[in-house]
Short mmCIF file of C-alpha atoms in Angstrom, two decimals:
data_model
loop_
_atom_site.label_atom_id
_atom_site.label_comp_id
_atom_site.label_asym_id
_atom_site.label_seq_id
_atom_site.Cartn_x
_atom_site.Cartn_y
_atom_site.Cartn_z
CA MET A 272 15.37 -7.22 -0.79
CA LEU A 273 17.77 -9.97 0.29
CA ASP A 274 16.91 -13.50 0.83
CA ALA A 275 18.40 -15.70 3.69
CA GLY A 276 21.39 -16.49 1.44
CA ASN A 277 21.97 -12.73 0.75
CA ALA A 278 20.95 -12.94 -2.88
CA GLY A 279 19.35 -9.61 -3.73
CA ALA A 280 16.88 -7.97 -5.96
CA ASP A 281 15.98 -4.31 -6.38
CA GLY A 282 12.40 -3.28 -6.88
CA CYS A 283 9.64 -0.82 -6.25
CA GLU A 284 7.81 -0.74 -2.86
CA HIS A 285 4.81 -2.70 -4.31
CA HIS A 286 6.63 -5.55 -5.95
CA GLY A 287 9.33 -5.60 -3.22
CA ALA A 288 6.63 -6.10 -0.54
CA ARG A 289 5.17 -8.95 -2.60
CA LEU A 290 8.49 -10.62 -2.88
CA LEU A 291 9.50 -10.02 0.78
CA ALA A 292 6.22 -11.63 1.97
CA SER A 293 7.20 -14.84 0.06
CA LEU A 294 10.83 -15.01 1.29
CA ASP A 295 11.62 -17.11 4.35
CA GLY A 296 14.19 -14.97 6.18
CA GLY A 297 14.11 -12.17 3.69
CA ARG A 298 14.91 -8.61 4.63
CA VAL A 299 14.62 -5.24 3.01
CA TYR A 300 17.20 -2.39 2.80
CA ALA A 301 17.10 1.03 1.33
CA LEU A 302 18.89 1.81 -1.87
CA PRO A 303 20.92 5.10 -1.78
CA ASP A 304 18.55 6.81 -4.21
CA ALA A 305 15.24 5.47 -2.72
CA PRO A 306 12.62 7.89 -1.35
CA SER A 307 12.85 8.46 2.38
CA GLY A 308 11.06 5.62 4.30
CA ALA A 309 10.71 3.34 1.32
CA ALA A 310 12.32 0.38 3.04
CA ILE A 311 10.14 0.57 6.16
CA ARG A 312 6.98 1.02 4.02
CA THR A 313 7.94 -2.10 2.06
CA PHE A 314 8.59 -4.02 5.19
CA THR A 315 5.32 -2.91 6.74
CA ALA A 316 3.35 -3.76 3.55
CA ALA A 317 4.89 -7.18 3.37
CA ASP A 318 3.62 -8.01 6.88
CA GLY A 319 0.03 -8.11 5.58
CA ILE A 320 0.63 -9.82 2.28
CA ARG A 321 0.11 -13.60 1.97
CA PRO A 322 3.15 -15.45 0.55
CA PHE A 323 2.86 -16.49 -3.04
CA CYS A 324 -0.50 -14.69 -3.25
CA TRP A 325 -0.62 -15.23 -6.95
CA LEU A 326 -1.26 -18.97 -6.43
CA ASP A 327 -4.84 -20.25 -6.26
CA GLY A 328 -6.34 -22.60 -3.80
CA PRO A 329 -7.34 -22.80 -0.19
CA ARG A 330 -4.94 -20.82 1.98
CA ALA A 331 -5.33 -22.11 5.59
CA GLU A 332 -1.96 -23.34 6.63
CA SER A 333 0.39 -20.98 8.57
CA SER A 334 2.91 -21.03 5.85
CA GLN A 335 0.22 -19.75 3.43
CA LEU A 336 -0.83 -16.82 5.58
CA SER A 337 0.59 -13.37 6.21
CA HIS A 338 2.67 -12.65 9.21
CA ALA A 339 -0.04 -10.42 10.51
CA GLU A 340 -2.71 -13.22 10.08
CA ASN A 341 -0.44 -15.62 11.95
CA ARG A 342 0.02 -13.27 14.79
CA ALA A 343 -3.74 -12.76 15.04
CA ARG A 344 -4.38 -16.49 14.80
CA HIS A 345 -2.04 -17.24 17.73
CA GLY A 346 -3.03 -14.26 19.89
CA ARG A 347 0.16 -12.25 19.59
#
């Protein structure tokens, strides 16, 4: 994963998706030794994960919802 400032972190698909969901302007790229399709699976999984999902509390603001939830909420 890369953040908006191009700082990067390597990770498995599961943890990479959790991180990507919490980054504003983050993106995923495949490592040379990654299994085929890992980057797209990570990107797809991140779409449905709420940012900072490990934090407790009510989660109703747009910045606290997943990309998929925001699209559904706004009819896109």
